[in-house]
Amino acid sequence: GAVVSQHPSRVICKSGTSVKIECRSLDFQATTMFWYRQFPKQSLMLMATSNEGSKATYEQGVEKDKFLINHASLTLSTLTVTSAHPEDSSFYICSARRLGEDYNEQFFGPGTRLTVL
Amino acid sequence: SQQGEEDPQALSIQEGENATMNCSYKTSINNLQWYRQNSGRGLVHLILIRSNEREKHSGRLRVTLDTSKKSSSLLITASRAADTASYFCATDENTDKLIFGTGTRLQVFP
């Protein structure tokens, strides 16, 4: 299998607080993990690419100081939304690319619903 | 990043009918993938078609790819109420990133 988990699945926080979201590949090692954001009834927008042991690569328009990514091991990446505001409320989804794959199939986590009050 | 376009944006059909969704993209690709997303959930990988393939089947799914037109279609045959979901195409643009299309919301009525 290729299972990716995310924790928490849902979080509600006050404006100004920071929220950490974990993404884990449960039964495989992931060379690369990706973080996406999805607003209601819209598609997934790639925020950043996370590589184990190196700095994340952010997409244009994504603030790296606001969305901190740490990829400490081949099975765990974390996204921290710092000083969250209501406009950061969204569905955050991670995916992982399996080590050794010769094509770009990504396995997706179940997503984290963030609501900032 | 440039997003692919999908049409229709929404599709409503009766159980047993076929559903066809189309995807167009802008750049050259190594492969194109289709994903399904149930409301409020993560994505499930359905099928991958490589740039040198023209058609691929998986169960009730049939995917075509026309690289000259930069387009792909997903056909779901004999649809079921459980097929109700959003469907997204995704291309790699010759990188390790996936660029998702705008999606088609499919509603299958029993």
PDB file of C-alpha atoms in Angstrom:
ATOM      1  CA  GLY A   1       0.000   0.000   0.000  1.00  0.00           C
ATOM      2  CA  ALA A   2       0.851   3.658  -0.039  1.00  0.00           C
ATOM      3  CA  VAL A   3      -0.954   5.370   2.783  1.00  0.00           C
ATOM      4  CA  VAL A   4      -0.500   8.984   3.747  1.00  0.00           C
ATOM      5  CA  SER A   5      -1.977  10.374   6.930  1.00  0.00           C
ATOM      6  CA  GLN A   6      -2.528  13.917   8.072  1.00  0.00           C
ATOM      7  CA  HIS A   7      -3.029  15.218  11.559  1.00  0.00           C
ATOM      8  CA  PRO A   8      -5.159  16.899  12.658  1.00  0.00           C
ATOM      9  CA  SER A   9      -8.050  16.317  10.291  1.00  0.00           C
ATOM     10  CA  ARG A  10      -9.775  19.446  11.478  1.00  0.00           C
ATOM     11  CA  VAL A  11      -8.638  22.446  13.490  1.00  0.00           C
ATOM     12  CA  ILE A  12     -10.305  25.626  14.598  1.00  0.00           C
ATOM     13  CA  CYS A  13      -8.130  28.360  15.992  1.00  0.00           C
ATOM     14  CA  LYS A  14      -8.202  32.016  16.909  1.00  0.00           C
ATOM     15  CA  SER A  15      -6.704  34.643  14.670  1.00  0.00           C
ATOM     16  CA  GLY A  16      -3.023  35.203  15.425  1.00  0.00           C
ATOM     17  CA  THR A  17      -2.237  31.688  16.595  1.00  0.00           C
ATOM     18  CA  SER A  18      -0.008  29.212  14.811  1.00  0.00           C
ATOM     19  CA  VAL A  19      -1.169  25.822  13.629  1.00  0.00           C
ATOM     20  CA  LYS A  20       0.981  22.819  12.802  1.00  0.00           C
ATOM     21  CA  ILE A  21      -0.191  20.145  10.379  1.00  0.00           C
ATOM     22  CA  GLU A  22       1.629  16.837  10.076  1.00  0.00           C
ATOM     23  CA  CYS A  23       1.867  14.690   6.972  1.00  0.00           C
ATOM     24  CA  ARG A  24       3.154  11.135   7.307  1.00  0.00           C
ATOM     25  CA  SER A  25       3.775   8.387   4.824  1.00  0.00           C
ATOM     26  CA  LEU A  26       2.820   5.310   6.830  1.00  0.00           C
ATOM     27  CA  ASP A  27       4.140   2.399   4.819  1.00  0.00           C
ATOM     28  CA  PHE A  28       6.712   3.865   2.461  1.00  0.00           C
ATOM     29  CA  GLN A  29       9.532   6.343   2.346  1.00  0.00           C
ATOM     30  CA  ALA A  30       8.877   9.578   0.539  1.00  0.00           C
ATOM     31  CA  THR A  31      11.606  11.451  -1.268  1.00  0.00           C
ATOM     32  CA  THR A  32       9.381  14.410  -1.726  1.00  0.00           C
ATOM     33  CA  MET A  33       6.224  15.684  -0.121  1.00  0.00           C
ATOM     34  CA  PHE A  34       3.965  18.368  -1.484  1.00  0.00           C
ATOM     35  CA  TRP A  35       1.610  20.775   0.229  1.00  0.00           C
ATOM     36  CA  TYR A  36      -1.553  21.990  -1.469  1.00  0.00           C
ATOM     37  CA  ARG A  37      -4.302  24.375  -0.512  1.00  0.00           C
ATOM     38  CA  GLN A  38      -7.863  24.044  -1.715  1.00  0.00           C
ATOM     39  CA  PHE A  39     -10.557  26.645  -1.304  1.00  0.00           C
ATOM     40  CA  PRO A  40     -14.234  25.601  -1.460  1.00  0.00           C
ATOM     41  CA  LYS A  41     -15.318  24.309  -4.836  1.00  0.00           C
ATOM     42  CA  GLN A  42     -11.911  25.041  -6.303  1.00  0.00           C
ATOM     43  CA  SER A  43      -9.004  22.950  -7.436  1.00  0.00           C
ATOM     44  CA  LEU A  44      -5.814  22.158  -5.562  1.00  0.00           C
ATOM     45  CA  MET A  45      -3.118  24.789  -5.711  1.00  0.00           C
ATOM     46  CA  LEU A  46       0.437  23.700  -5.020  1.00  0.00           C
ATOM     47  CA  MET A  47       1.978  25.716  -2.202  1.00  0.00           C
ATOM     48  CA  ALA A  48       5.378  24.151  -1.807  1.00  0.00           C
ATOM     49  CA  THR A  49       7.565  21.144  -2.453  1.00  0.00           C
ATOM     50  CA  SER A  50       9.240  19.626   0.574  1.00  0.00           C
ATOM     51  CA  ASN A  51      12.401  17.535   0.291  1.00  0.00           C
ATOM     52  CA  GLU A  52      13.854  15.603   3.193  1.00  0.00           C
ATOM     53  CA  GLY A  53      16.864  17.344   4.674  1.00  0.00           C
ATOM     54  CA  SER A  54      16.663  20.472   2.559  1.00  0.00           C
ATOM     55  CA  LYS A  55      14.699  23.675   2.349  1.00  0.00           C
ATOM     56  CA  ALA A  56      11.259  23.649   0.831  1.00  0.00           C
ATOM     57  CA  THR A  57      10.625  25.204  -2.547  1.00  0.00           C
ATOM     58  CA  TYR A  58       7.700  27.575  -2.505  1.00  0.00           C
ATOM     59  CA  GLU A  59       5.420  28.435  -5.385  1.00  0.00           C
ATOM     60  CA  GLN A  60       5.092  31.989  -6.523  1.00  0.00           C
ATOM     61  CA  GLY A  61       2.904  34.039  -4.218  1.00  0.00           C
ATOM     62  CA  VAL A  62       3.238  31.714  -1.216  1.00  0.00           C
ATOM     63  CA  GLU A  63       4.899  33.375   1.761  1.00  0.00           C
ATOM     64  CA  LYS A  64       7.613  31.111   3.108  1.00  0.00           C
ATOM     65  CA  ASP A  65       7.735  32.932   6.440  1.00  0.00           C
ATOM     66  CA  LYS A  66       4.036  32.386   6.937  1.00  0.00           C
ATOM     67  CA  PHE A  67       3.895  28.771   5.832  1.00  0.00           C
ATOM     68  CA  LEU A  68       6.842  27.051   7.472  1.00  0.00           C
ATOM     69  CA  ILE A  69       7.675  23.615   6.159  1.00  0.00           C
ATOM     70  CA  ASN A  70       9.929  21.117   7.867  1.00  0.00           C
ATOM     71  CA  HIS A  71      10.755  17.751   6.349  1.00  0.00           C
ATOM     72  CA  ALA A  72      12.680  16.032   9.084  1.00  0.00           C
ATOM     73  CA  SER A  73      12.587  12.468   7.817  1.00  0.00           C
ATOM     74  CA  LEU A  74      11.594  10.360   4.841  1.00  0.00           C
ATOM     75  CA  THR A  75       8.175   9.802   6.384  1.00  0.00           C
ATOM     76  CA  LEU A  76       7.241  13.133   7.950  1.00  0.00           C
ATOM     77  CA  SER A  77       6.697  16.671   6.754  1.00  0.00           C
ATOM     78  CA  THR A  78       5.053  19.427   8.755  1.00  0.00           C
ATOM     79  CA  LEU A  79       3.376  22.631   7.654  1.00  0.00           C
ATOM     80  CA  THR A  80       3.038  25.403  10.222  1.00  0.00           C
ATOM     81  CA  VAL A  81       0.680  28.242   9.451  1.00  0.00           C
ATOM     82  CA  THR A  82       2.079  31.084  11.517  1.00  0.00           C
ATOM     83  CA  SER A  83      -0.074  33.902  12.841  1.00  0.00           C
ATOM     84  CA  ALA A  84      -3.107  32.506  11.114  1.00  0.00           C
ATOM     85  CA  HIS A  85      -5.844  34.837   9.890  1.00  0.00           C
ATOM     86  CA  PRO A  86      -9.356  34.118   8.625  1.00  0.00           C
ATOM     87  CA  GLU A  87      -8.181  34.278   5.021  1.00  0.00           C
ATOM     88  CA  ASP A  88      -5.923  31.291   5.754  1.00  0.00           C
ATOM     89  CA  SER A  89      -8.996  29.175   6.378  1.00  0.00           C
ATOM     90  CA  SER A  90      -8.830  26.428   3.806  1.00  0.00           C
ATOM     91  CA  PHE A  91      -8.422  22.722   3.184  1.00  0.00           C
ATOM     92  CA  TYR A  92      -4.748  21.787   3.298  1.00  0.00           C
ATOM     93  CA  ILE A  93      -3.724  18.560   1.596  1.00  0.00           C
ATOM     94  CA  CYS A  94      -0.346  16.918   1.491  1.00  0.00           C
ATOM     95  CA  SER A  95       0.946  14.288  -0.865  1.00  0.00           C
ATOM     96  CA  ALA A  96       4.007  12.111  -0.976  1.00  0.00           C
ATOM     97  CA  ARG A  97       6.038  10.712  -3.814  1.00  0.00           C
ATOM     98  CA  ARG A  98       7.392   7.259  -3.122  1.00  0.00           C
ATOM     99  CA  LEU A  99      11.153   6.660  -3.098  1.00  0.00           C
ATOM    100  CA  GLY A 100      12.245   4.836  -6.222  1.00  0.00           C
ATOM    101  CA  GLU A 101       9.212   5.569  -8.354  1.00  0.00           C
ATOM    102  CA  ASP A 102      10.025   6.250 -11.953  1.00  0.00           C
ATOM    103  CA  TYR A 103       7.004   8.390 -12.581  1.00  0.00           C
ATOM    104  CA  ASN A 104       5.247  11.112 -10.726  1.00  0.00           C
ATOM    105  CA  GLU A 105       2.464   9.360  -8.895  1.00  0.00           C
ATOM    106  CA  GLN A 106       1.645  11.120  -5.683  1.00  0.00           C
ATOM    107  CA  PHE A 107      -0.281   9.623  -2.785  1.00  0.00           C
ATOM    108  CA  PHE A 108      -2.535  12.059  -1.022  1.00  0.00           C
ATOM    109  CA  GLY A 109      -3.413  12.510   2.593  1.00  0.00           C
ATOM    110  CA  PRO A 110      -7.034  12.953   3.685  1.00  0.00           C
ATOM    111  CA  GLY A 111      -6.601  16.693   4.198  1.00  0.00           C
ATOM    112  CA  THR A 112      -6.816  19.096   7.119  1.00  0.00           C
ATOM    113  CA  ARG A 113      -9.657  21.558   7.394  1.00  0.00           C
ATOM    114  CA  LEU A 114      -8.382  24.779   8.981  1.00  0.00           C
ATOM    115  CA  THR A 115     -10.843  27.357  10.240  1.00  0.00           C
ATOM    116  CA  VAL A 116      -9.459  30.585  11.637  1.00  0.00           C
ATOM    117  CA  LEU A 117     -11.915  32.624  13.660  1.00  0.00           C
TER     118      LEU A 117
ATOM    119  CA  SER B   1       1.587  27.792 -12.164  1.00  0.00           C
ATOM    120  CA  GLN B   2      -0.783  27.462 -15.070  1.00  0.00           C
ATOM    121  CA  GLN B   3      -3.792  25.388 -14.305  1.00  0.00           C
ATOM    122  CA  GLY B   4      -5.390  23.085 -16.801  1.00  0.00           C
ATOM    123  CA  GLU B   5      -8.967  23.588 -17.830  1.00  0.00           C
ATOM    124  CA  GLU B   6     -11.624  20.977 -17.390  1.00  0.00           C
ATOM    125  CA  ASP B   7     -15.069  20.821 -18.816  1.00  0.00           C
ATOM    126  CA  PRO B   8     -17.775  20.584 -18.005  1.00  0.00           C
ATOM    127  CA  GLN B   9     -17.447  22.255 -14.605  1.00  0.00           C
ATOM    128  CA  ALA B  10     -20.434  20.266 -13.432  1.00  0.00           C
ATOM    129  CA  LEU B  11     -22.227  17.222 -14.801  1.00  0.00           C
ATOM    130  CA  SER B  12     -25.440  15.579 -13.636  1.00  0.00           C
ATOM    131  CA  ILE B  13     -26.510  12.217 -14.974  1.00  0.00           C
ATOM    132  CA  GLN B  14     -28.654   9.227 -14.087  1.00  0.00           C
ATOM    133  CA  GLU B  15     -27.249   5.946 -12.878  1.00  0.00           C
ATOM    134  CA  GLY B  16     -26.310   3.719 -15.768  1.00  0.00           C
ATOM    135  CA  GLU B  17     -25.405   6.572 -18.080  1.00  0.00           C
ATOM    136  CA  ASN B  18     -21.876   7.323 -19.168  1.00  0.00           C
ATOM    137  CA  ALA B  19     -19.993  10.388 -17.947  1.00  0.00           C
ATOM    138  CA  THR B  20     -17.328  12.108 -20.013  1.00  0.00           C
ATOM    139  CA  MET B  21     -15.000  14.755 -18.689  1.00  0.00           C
ATOM    140  CA  ASN B  22     -12.401  16.638 -20.683  1.00  0.00           C
ATOM    141  CA  CYS B  23      -9.129  18.199 -19.684  1.00  0.00           C
ATOM    142  CA  SER B  24      -6.869  20.559 -21.606  1.00  0.00           C
ATOM    143  CA  TYR B  25      -3.368  21.598 -20.612  1.00  0.00           C
ATOM    144  CA  LYS B  26      -0.796  24.044 -21.814  1.00  0.00           C
ATOM    145  CA  THR B  27       2.701  22.556 -21.845  1.00  0.00           C
ATOM    146  CA  SER B  28       4.445  19.337 -22.806  1.00  0.00           C
ATOM    147  CA  ILE B  29       4.098  16.525 -20.313  1.00  0.00           C
ATOM    148  CA  ASN B  30       5.561  13.171 -19.319  1.00  0.00           C
ATOM    149  CA  ASN B  31       2.221  11.858 -18.171  1.00  0.00           C
ATOM    150  CA  LEU B  32      -1.283  12.888 -17.225  1.00  0.00           C
ATOM    151  CA  GLN B  33      -3.202  11.572 -14.264  1.00  0.00           C
ATOM    152  CA  TRP B  34      -6.809  11.575 -13.168  1.00  0.00           C
ATOM    153  CA  TYR B  35      -7.845  11.849  -9.540  1.00  0.00           C
ATOM    154  CA  ARG B  36     -11.140  11.639  -7.729  1.00  0.00           C
ATOM    155  CA  GLN B  37     -12.121  13.611  -4.641  1.00  0.00           C
ATOM    156  CA  ASN B  38     -15.150  13.015  -2.509  1.00  0.00           C
ATOM    157  CA  SER B  39     -16.454  16.120  -0.797  1.00  0.00           C
ATOM    158  CA  GLY B  40     -14.117  17.275   1.960  1.00  0.00           C
ATOM    159  CA  ARG B  41     -11.740  14.376   1.489  1.00  0.00           C
ATOM    160  CA  GLY B  42      -8.322  13.732   0.031  1.00  0.00           C
ATOM    161  CA  LEU B  43      -7.615  12.642  -3.493  1.00  0.00           C
ATOM    162  CA  VAL B  44      -7.688   9.123  -4.833  1.00  0.00           C
ATOM    163  CA  HIS B  45      -5.507   8.267  -7.797  1.00  0.00           C
ATOM    164  CA  LEU B  46      -7.547   6.736 -10.614  1.00  0.00           C
ATOM    165  CA  ILE B  47      -5.312   6.291 -13.608  1.00  0.00           C
ATOM    166  CA  LEU B  48      -2.084   7.501 -15.185  1.00  0.00           C
ATOM    167  CA  ILE B  49      -1.485   7.734 -18.906  1.00  0.00           C
ATOM    168  CA  ARG B  50       1.970   8.350 -20.293  1.00  0.00           C
ATOM    169  CA  SER B  51       2.645  10.825 -23.063  1.00  0.00           C
ATOM    170  CA  ASN B  52       3.354   8.003 -25.546  1.00  0.00           C
ATOM    171  CA  GLU B  53       0.035   6.297 -24.832  1.00  0.00           C
ATOM    172  CA  ARG B  54      -3.235   7.186 -26.495  1.00  0.00           C
ATOM    173  CA  GLU B  55      -5.762   5.216 -24.517  1.00  0.00           C
ATOM    174  CA  LYS B  56      -5.909   3.348 -21.245  1.00  0.00           C
ATOM    175  CA  HIS B  57      -8.588   1.349 -19.464  1.00  0.00           C
ATOM    176  CA  SER B  58      -9.155   0.500 -15.844  1.00  0.00           C
ATOM    177  CA  GLY B  59     -12.422  -1.177 -14.949  1.00  0.00           C
ATOM    178  CA  ARG B  60     -15.205   1.212 -15.914  1.00  0.00           C
ATOM    179  CA  LEU B  61     -12.734   3.995 -16.623  1.00  0.00           C
ATOM    180  CA  ARG B  62     -11.384   4.845 -20.034  1.00  0.00           C
ATOM    181  CA  VAL B  63      -8.841   7.609 -20.515  1.00  0.00           C
ATOM    182  CA  THR B  64      -7.640   9.040 -23.798  1.00  0.00           C
ATOM    183  CA  LEU B  65      -4.758  11.379 -24.432  1.00  0.00           C
ATOM    184  CA  ASP B  66      -4.127  13.533 -27.486  1.00  0.00           C
ATOM    185  CA  THR B  67      -0.774  15.265 -27.059  1.00  0.00           C
ATOM    186  CA  SER B  68      -1.148  17.144 -30.347  1.00  0.00           C
ATOM    187  CA  LYS B  69      -4.254  18.834 -28.965  1.00  0.00           C
ATOM    188  CA  LYS B  70      -2.944  18.850 -25.383  1.00  0.00           C
ATOM    189  CA  SER B  71      -6.143  17.266 -24.174  1.00  0.00           C
ATOM    190  CA  SER B  72      -7.399  14.207 -22.338  1.00  0.00           C
ATOM    191  CA  SER B  73     -10.776  12.724 -21.598  1.00  0.00           C
ATOM    192  CA  LEU B  74     -12.055  10.511 -18.823  1.00  0.00           C
ATOM    193  CA  LEU B  75     -15.038   8.296 -19.533  1.00  0.00           C
ATOM    194  CA  ILE B  76     -16.875   6.544 -16.728  1.00  0.00           C
ATOM    195  CA  THR B  77     -19.192   3.910 -18.121  1.00  0.00           C
ATOM    196  CA  ALA B  78     -22.358   2.626 -16.481  1.00  0.00           C
ATOM    197  CA  SER B  79     -22.133   5.228 -13.744  1.00  0.00           C
ATOM    198  CA  ARG B  80     -23.270   4.575 -10.206  1.00  0.00           C
ATOM    199  CA  ALA B  81     -24.449   6.902  -7.459  1.00  0.00           C
ATOM    200  CA  ALA B  82     -21.174   6.138  -5.672  1.00  0.00           C
ATOM    201  CA  ASP B  83     -19.284   7.765  -8.542  1.00  0.00           C
ATOM    202  CA  THR B  84     -20.565  11.143  -7.355  1.00  0.00           C
ATOM    203  CA  ALA B  85     -17.418  13.168  -6.673  1.00  0.00           C
ATOM    204  CA  SER B  86     -15.125  15.779  -8.155  1.00  0.00           C
ATOM    205  CA  TYR B  87     -12.675  14.606 -10.791  1.00  0.00           C
ATOM    206  CA  PHE B  88      -9.385  16.331 -11.505  1.00  0.00           C
ATOM    207  CA  CYS B  89      -6.788  15.861 -14.161  1.00  0.00           C
ATOM    208  CA  ALA B  90      -3.180  16.602 -13.270  1.00  0.00           C
ATOM    209  CA  THR B  91      -0.128  17.040 -15.447  1.00  0.00           C
ATOM    210  CA  ASP B  92       3.535  17.068 -14.541  1.00  0.00           C
ATOM    211  CA  GLU B  93       4.803  19.618 -17.077  1.00  0.00           C
ATOM    212  CA  ASN B  94       8.043  17.622 -17.271  1.00  0.00           C
ATOM    213  CA  THR B  95       8.784  18.300 -13.600  1.00  0.00           C
ATOM    214  CA  ASP B  96       8.067  16.477 -10.372  1.00  0.00           C
ATOM    215  CA  LYS B  97       5.203  18.852  -9.610  1.00  0.00           C
ATOM    216  CA  LEU B  98       1.580  18.146 -10.398  1.00  0.00           C
ATOM    217  CA  ILE B  99      -0.555  20.880 -11.868  1.00  0.00           C
ATOM    218  CA  PHE B 100      -4.234  20.246 -11.347  1.00  0.00           C
ATOM    219  CA  GLY B 101      -7.084  21.111 -13.625  1.00  0.00           C
ATOM    220  CA  THR B 102     -10.078  23.078 -12.487  1.00  0.00           C
ATOM    221  CA  GLY B 103     -12.109  19.930 -11.907  1.00  0.00           C
ATOM    222  CA  THR B 104     -15.480  18.510 -12.873  1.00  0.00           C
ATOM    223  CA  ARG B 105     -18.153  17.964 -10.240  1.00  0.00           C
ATOM    224  CA  LEU B 106     -20.074  14.837 -11.159  1.00  0.00           C
ATOM    225  CA  GLN B 107     -23.465  14.078  -9.655  1.00  0.00           C
ATOM    226  CA  VAL B 108     -24.991  10.685 -10.392  1.00  0.00           C
ATOM    227  CA  PHE B 109     -28.634  10.355  -9.455  1.00  0.00           C
ATOM    228  CA  PRO B 110     -29.980   6.932  -8.469  1.00  0.00           C
TER     229      PRO B 110
END
